[in-house]
mmCIF file of C-alpha atoms in Angstrom:
data_model
loop_
_atom_site.group_PDB
_atom_site.id
_atom_site.type_symbol
_atom_site.label_atom_id
_atom_site.label_comp_id
_atom_site.label_asym_id
_atom_site.label_seq_id
_atom_site.Cartn_x
_atom_site.Cartn_y
_atom_site.Cartn_z
ATOM 1 C CA TRP F 169 102.043 162.845 35.854
ATOM 2 C CA MET F 170 99.851 164.903 38.354
ATOM 3 C CA VAL F 171 102.833 167.539 38.512
ATOM 4 C CA ARG F 172 102.964 167.712 34.835
ATOM 5 C CA THR F 173 99.401 168.074 34.331
ATOM 6 C CA GLU F 174 98.433 170.476 37.022
ATOM 7 C CA PRO F 175 99.504 173.761 35.200
ATOM 8 C CA ARG F 176 97.523 172.578 32.088
ATOM 9 C CA LEU F 177 94.309 172.092 33.856
ATOM 10 C CA ALA F 178 94.890 175.127 36.167
ATOM 11 C CA ARG F 179 94.339 177.437 33.080
ATOM 12 C CA LEU F 180 90.725 176.014 33.060
ATOM 13 C CA CYS F 181 89.890 177.124 36.423
ATOM 14 C CA ASP F 182 88.587 180.443 37.669
ATOM 15 C CA ARG F 183 90.524 180.320 40.973
ATOM 16 C CA LEU F 184 93.239 178.145 42.731
ATOM 17 C CA SER F 185 93.216 177.929 46.421
ATOM 18 C CA THR F 186 96.078 176.550 48.232
ATOM 19 C CA ALA F 187 97.225 176.719 52.144
ATOM 20 C CA SER F 188 100.922 176.871 51.088
ATOM 21 C CA PRO F 189 102.550 180.005 49.396
ATOM 22 C CA ARG F 190 105.175 177.678 48.045
ATOM 23 C CA LEU F 191 102.642 175.605 46.110
ATOM 24 C CA ALA F 192 101.131 179.032 44.948
ATOM 25 C CA GLU F 193 104.285 180.148 43.448
ATOM 26 C CA ARG F 194 104.213 177.027 40.946
ATOM 27 C CA PHE F 195 101.318 178.567 39.190
ATOM 28 C CA ALA F 196 101.106 181.417 36.851
ATOM 29 C CA HIS F 197 97.314 182.132 37.287
ATOM 30 C CA PRO F 198 95.673 185.475 37.861
ATOM 31 C CA ASN F 199 93.614 184.296 40.735
ATOM 32 C CA VAL F 200 95.776 182.302 43.267
ATOM 33 C CA THR F 201 94.518 182.800 46.926
ATOM 34 C CA ILE F 202 96.200 181.621 49.990
ATOM 35 C CA ASP F 203 93.698 179.902 52.335
ATOM 36 C CA PRO F 204 94.679 178.291 55.613
ATOM 37 C CA MET F 205 93.231 174.950 56.284
ATOM 38 C CA GLY F 206 92.464 175.659 59.696
ATOM 39 C CA LEU F 207 91.898 173.579 62.920
ATOM 40 C CA PRO F 208 88.859 172.435 64.887
ATOM 41 C CA ALA F 209 89.173 175.094 67.553
ATOM 42 C CA ALA F 210 86.361 173.784 69.815
ATOM 43 C CA ASP F 211 88.000 170.309 70.199
ATOM 44 C CA LEU F 212 91.223 171.993 71.161
ATOM 45 C CA THR F 213 90.223 174.253 74.025
ATOM 46 C CA ARG F 214 89.263 171.074 76.350
ATOM 47 C CA ALA F 215 91.958 169.955 78.794
ATOM 48 C CA ARG F 216 93.222 166.274 78.498
ATOM 49 C CA PRO F 217 94.975 164.026 80.929
ATOM 50 C CA ASP F 218 98.693 163.724 80.422
ATOM 51 C CA PRO F 219 99.359 160.517 78.445
ATOM 52 C CA PHE F 220 103.228 160.702 79.396
ATOM 53 C CA THR F 221 103.532 159.398 82.942
ATOM 54 C CA PRO F 222 105.992 159.427 84.268
ATOM 55 C CA ARG F 223 107.595 162.034 82.057
ATOM 56 C CA ALA F 224 111.075 161.796 80.470
ATOM 57 C CA ARG F 225 113.073 164.852 80.288
ATOM 58 C CA VAL F 226 111.619 165.634 76.968
ATOM 59 C CA GLU F 227 108.554 164.189 75.424
ATOM 60 C CA ALA F 228 108.325 164.510 71.446
ATOM 61 C CA VAL F 229 105.403 163.485 69.522
ATOM 62 C CA CYS F 230 105.143 162.686 65.655
ATOM 63 C CA ALA F 231 101.410 162.856 64.964
ATOM 64 C CA GLY F 232 101.220 160.915 61.832
ATOM 65 C CA THR F 233 103.248 158.657 59.452
ATOM 66 C CA THR F 234 102.876 160.031 56.170
ATOM 67 C CA GLN F 235 106.211 160.168 54.307
ATOM 68 C CA ILE F 236 107.853 159.425 57.577
ATOM 69 C CA ASP F 237 111.693 159.215 57.882
ATOM 70 C CA LEU F 238 112.115 156.547 60.614
ATOM 71 C CA SER F 239 115.785 156.299 60.160
ATOM 72 C CA ALA F 240 116.077 160.107 61.050
ATOM 73 C CA LEU F 241 113.989 159.480 64.112
ATOM 74 C CA CYS F 242 116.343 156.630 65.045
ATOM 75 C CA ARG F 243 119.210 158.811 64.859
ATOM 76 C CA LEU F 244 117.531 161.532 67.095
ATOM 77 C CA ALA F 245 116.430 159.066 69.807
ATOM 78 C CA MET F 246 120.026 157.953 69.893
ATOM 79 C CA ALA F 247 121.350 161.490 70.046
ATOM 80 C CA ARG F 248 119.037 162.454 72.836
ATOM 81 C CA PRO F 249 118.632 159.031 75.136
ATOM 82 C CA ARG F 250 116.858 161.115 77.881
ATOM 83 C CA TRP F 251 114.134 162.206 75.482
ATOM 84 C CA ARG F 252 111.048 160.057 74.645
ATOM 85 C CA LEU F 253 109.946 159.970 70.886
ATOM 86 C CA HIS F 254 106.301 158.897 70.283
ATOM 87 C CA VAL F 255 105.178 157.994 67.064
ATOM 88 C CA LEU F 256 101.247 157.920 66.378
ATOM 89 C CA GLY F 257 100.118 156.291 63.004
ATOM 90 C CA ARG F 258 100.165 153.180 61.220
ATOM 91 C CA LEU F 259 103.693 151.849 60.611
ATOM 92 C CA PRO F 260 105.612 148.409 60.313
ATOM 93 C CA ARG F 261 107.495 147.886 63.389
ATOM 94 C CA PRO F 262 110.914 146.914 62.484
ATOM 95 C CA ALA F 263 113.445 145.281 64.934
ATOM 96 C CA GLY F 264 116.173 147.068 66.754
ATOM 97 C CA LEU F 265 114.562 150.404 67.331
ATOM 98 C CA PRO F 266 115.892 152.493 70.334
ATOM 99 C CA ALA F 267 114.159 151.872 73.442
ATOM 100 C CA ASN F 268 113.151 155.478 73.504
ATOM 101 C CA LEU F 269 111.425 155.367 70.189
ATOM 102 C CA ILE F 270 107.917 154.241 70.844
ATOM 103 C CA LEU F 271 105.492 153.200 67.892
ATOM 104 C CA HIS F 272 101.954 153.667 69.203
ATOM 105 C CA GLY F 273 100.171 152.647 66.101
ATOM 106 C CA GLU F 274 97.104 153.985 64.705
ATOM 107 C CA GLN F 275 95.221 156.221 67.476
ATOM 108 C CA SER F 276 91.974 158.262 67.623
ATOM 109 C CA PHE F 277 92.043 162.099 67.192
ATOM 110 C CA GLU F 278 91.186 162.429 70.876
ATOM 111 C CA VAL F 279 94.327 160.375 71.984
ATOM 112 C CA THR F 280 96.488 162.293 69.313
ATOM 113 C CA LEU F 281 95.347 165.754 70.737
ATOM 114 C CA ALA F 282 96.155 164.506 74.297
ATOM 115 C CA HIS F 283 99.769 163.716 73.189
ATOM 116 C CA ILE F 284 100.083 167.142 71.478
ATOM 117 C CA GLN F 285 98.807 169.078 74.217
ATOM 118 C CA HIS F 286 101.027 167.629 76.603
ATOM 119 C CA ALA F 287 104.187 167.236 74.385
ATOM 120 C CA ASP F 288 107.365 169.197 74.733
ATOM 121 C CA VAL F 289 108.272 169.073 70.942
ATOM 122 C CA GLY F 290 106.392 168.280 67.989
ATOM 123 C CA LEU F 291 108.168 165.803 65.244
ATOM 124 C CA ALA F 292 107.646 167.007 61.511
ATOM 125 C CA ALA F 293 109.575 163.529 60.448
ATOM 126 C CA TYR F 294 109.051 163.985 56.657
ATOM 127 C CA ARG F 295 111.691 162.565 54.327
ATOM 128 C CA ASP F 296 113.985 165.265 53.202
ATOM 129 C CA ARG F 297 112.991 165.147 49.400
ATOM 130 C CA PRO F 298 112.476 167.836 46.690
ATOM 131 C CA GLY F 299 108.944 169.445 47.159
ATOM 132 C CA VAL F 300 108.483 168.767 51.083
ATOM 133 C CA ALA F 301 108.976 172.303 51.885
ATOM 134 C CA TYR F 302 105.076 172.913 51.297
ATOM 135 C CA GLN F 303 104.264 170.842 54.476
ATOM 136 C CA ALA F 304 105.414 173.847 56.647
ATOM 137 C CA ASP F 305 101.915 175.434 55.816
ATOM 138 C CA ASN F 306 99.893 172.447 54.621
ATOM 139 C CA SER F 307 100.528 169.806 57.196
ATOM 140 C CA ASN F 308 97.625 169.029 59.712
ATOM 141 C CA ARG F 309 100.047 167.890 62.299
ATOM 142 C CA MET F 310 102.036 170.959 61.921
ATOM 143 C CA LEU F 311 99.086 173.250 62.423
ATOM 144 C CA LEU F 312 98.350 171.424 65.618
ATOM 145 C CA TYR F 313 101.886 171.831 66.762
ATOM 146 C CA ARG F 314 101.811 175.521 66.142
ATOM 147 C CA HIS F 315 98.311 175.891 67.875
ATOM 148 C CA THR F 316 100.012 174.297 70.882
ATOM 149 C CA GLY F 317 103.002 176.530 70.773
ATOM 150 C CA LEU F 318 105.551 173.511 70.534
ATOM 151 C CA PRO F 319 109.040 173.746 68.762
ATOM 152 C CA VAL F 320 108.941 171.568 65.504
ATOM 153 C CA LEU F 321 111.918 169.384 64.652
ATOM 154 C CA GLY F 322 112.138 168.132 61.100
ATOM 155 C CA PRO F 323 114.315 168.218 57.952
ATOM 156 C CA ALA F 324 116.212 171.361 56.764
ATOM 157 C CA SER F 325 114.342 171.914 53.902
ATOM 158 C CA LEU F 326 111.115 172.594 55.994
ATOM 159 C CA CYS F 327 112.719 175.435 57.833
ATOM 160 C CA HIS F 328 112.218 178.912 56.496
ATOM 161 C CA PRO F 329 112.477 182.368 58.134
ATOM 162 C CA SER F 330 108.729 182.829 57.940
ATOM 163 C CA ARG F 331 108.348 179.859 60.361
ATOM 164 C CA PRO F 332 110.769 180.398 63.122
ATOM 165 C CA THR F 333 109.466 177.534 65.346
ATOM 166 C CA ILE F 334 110.681 174.857 62.766
ATOM 167 C CA LEU F 335 114.107 173.699 63.587
ATOM 168 C CA ASP F 336 116.535 171.490 61.611
ATOM 169 C CA TRP F 337 116.633 168.254 63.656
ATOM 170 C CA SER F 338 120.561 167.753 62.472
ATOM 171 C CA ASP F 339 121.578 170.906 64.338
ATOM 172 C CA PRO F 340 122.636 170.266 67.996
ATOM 173 C CA ALA F 341 121.809 174.018 68.981
ATOM 174 C CA ALA F 342 118.255 173.292 67.861
ATOM 175 C CA LEU F 343 118.091 170.186 70.062
ATOM 176 C CA ARG F 344 119.251 172.251 72.940
ATOM 177 C CA ARG F 345 116.493 174.933 72.291
ATOM 178 C CA CYS F 346 113.828 172.437 72.395
ATOM 179 C CA GLU F 347 114.929 171.405 75.951
ATOM 180 C CA THR F 348 114.498 174.960 77.250
ATOM 181 C CA TRP F 349 111.583 176.018 75.192
ATOM 182 C CA GLU F 350 108.816 178.184 76.279
ATOM 183 C CA LYS F 351 105.593 177.453 74.579
ATOM 184 C CA ARG F 352 103.848 180.301 72.357
ATOM 185 C CA PRO F 353 100.658 179.196 70.883
ATOM 186 C CA GLU F 354 99.760 180.745 67.487
ATOM 187 C CA SER F 355 96.354 181.894 66.944
ATOM 188 C CA LEU F 356 95.283 180.038 63.902
ATOM 189 C CA PRO F 357 91.848 180.040 62.050
ATOM 190 C CA ASP F 358 89.140 177.338 62.583
ATOM 191 C CA TRP F 359 88.495 174.911 60.053
ATOM 192 C CA SER F 360 84.811 176.322 59.561
ATOM 193 C CA ASP F 361 86.196 179.382 58.003
ATOM 194 C CA LEU F 362 87.638 177.765 54.947
ATOM 195 C CA ALA F 363 84.230 177.246 53.175
ATOM 196 C CA PRO F 364 83.124 180.868 53.571
ATOM 197 C CA ARG F 365 86.699 182.028 52.432
ATOM 198 C CA HIS F 366 86.015 179.971 49.179
ATOM 199 C CA SER F 367 82.377 181.396 48.700
ATOM 200 C CA GLU F 368 83.233 184.867 49.280
ATOM 201 C CA ARG F 369 86.270 185.102 46.983
ATOM 202 C CA ALA F 370 85.234 182.787 44.294
ATOM 203 C CA LYS F 371 83.942 183.890 40.957
ATOM 204 C CA PRO F 372 81.674 181.177 39.752
ATOM 205 C CA LYS F 373 79.936 181.246 36.394
ATOM 206 C CA PRO F 374 76.468 180.906 35.971
ATOM 207 C CA ARG F 375 75.372 177.179 35.530
ATOM 208 C CA PRO F 376 73.735 176.207 32.245
ATOM 209 C CA SER F 377 70.073 175.149 32.306
ATOM 210 C CA VAL F 378 69.540 171.431 31.616
ATOM 211 C CA SER F 379 67.427 172.493 28.489
ATOM 212 C CA ALA F 380 70.423 174.616 26.933
ATOM 213 C CA VAL F 381 72.890 171.632 27.345
ATOM 214 C CA ALA F 382 70.461 169.284 25.851
ATOM 215 C CA ALA F 383 70.002 171.761 22.881
ATOM 216 C CA ARG F 384 73.695 172.050 22.338
ATOM 217 C CA GLN F 385 74.018 168.062 22.267
#
């Protein structure tokens, strides 16, 4: 219902803002802007203790459980028994998980940042379904991975030449690359930049006075 309704309602708007170029392509609108969501830069500069002690050969973190593909994570854990995969977020705990797939449950943002800062790999464990590609630009967890310089493993539909750090987790060569990856942090905007971007580029119409509205009614 939402997907069908969006194009009709979009025509009523002066501007459409999205963080994802792939979402922007859906709209035939004269004023569509790409506005990155940004990160809390001040919170990310502080060093945090390493939560992975003792460390496995590769520590991989999935910072969130939205649309999670737990079956794919199980396959990855079994394919790489010397890795440890950490899932942060609310999730039922099924029986029979691989021993190196660890469900930590819901965690604070501070704990999440510590896991990402010290991880070797970021996991974008989204179910591989039509439409998921927008998460490459829109996902908060993937922004944090990019800021930290992590390689990101996820379904093939997330991979795109514009995002060379996102790798297909079904590709054994991609897994081998993660084991020797050199972190290259990306410079991303602070999330406080988003409101000024909106106010500078939007074209608001004058708000009618209360008396004028009452007169028309």
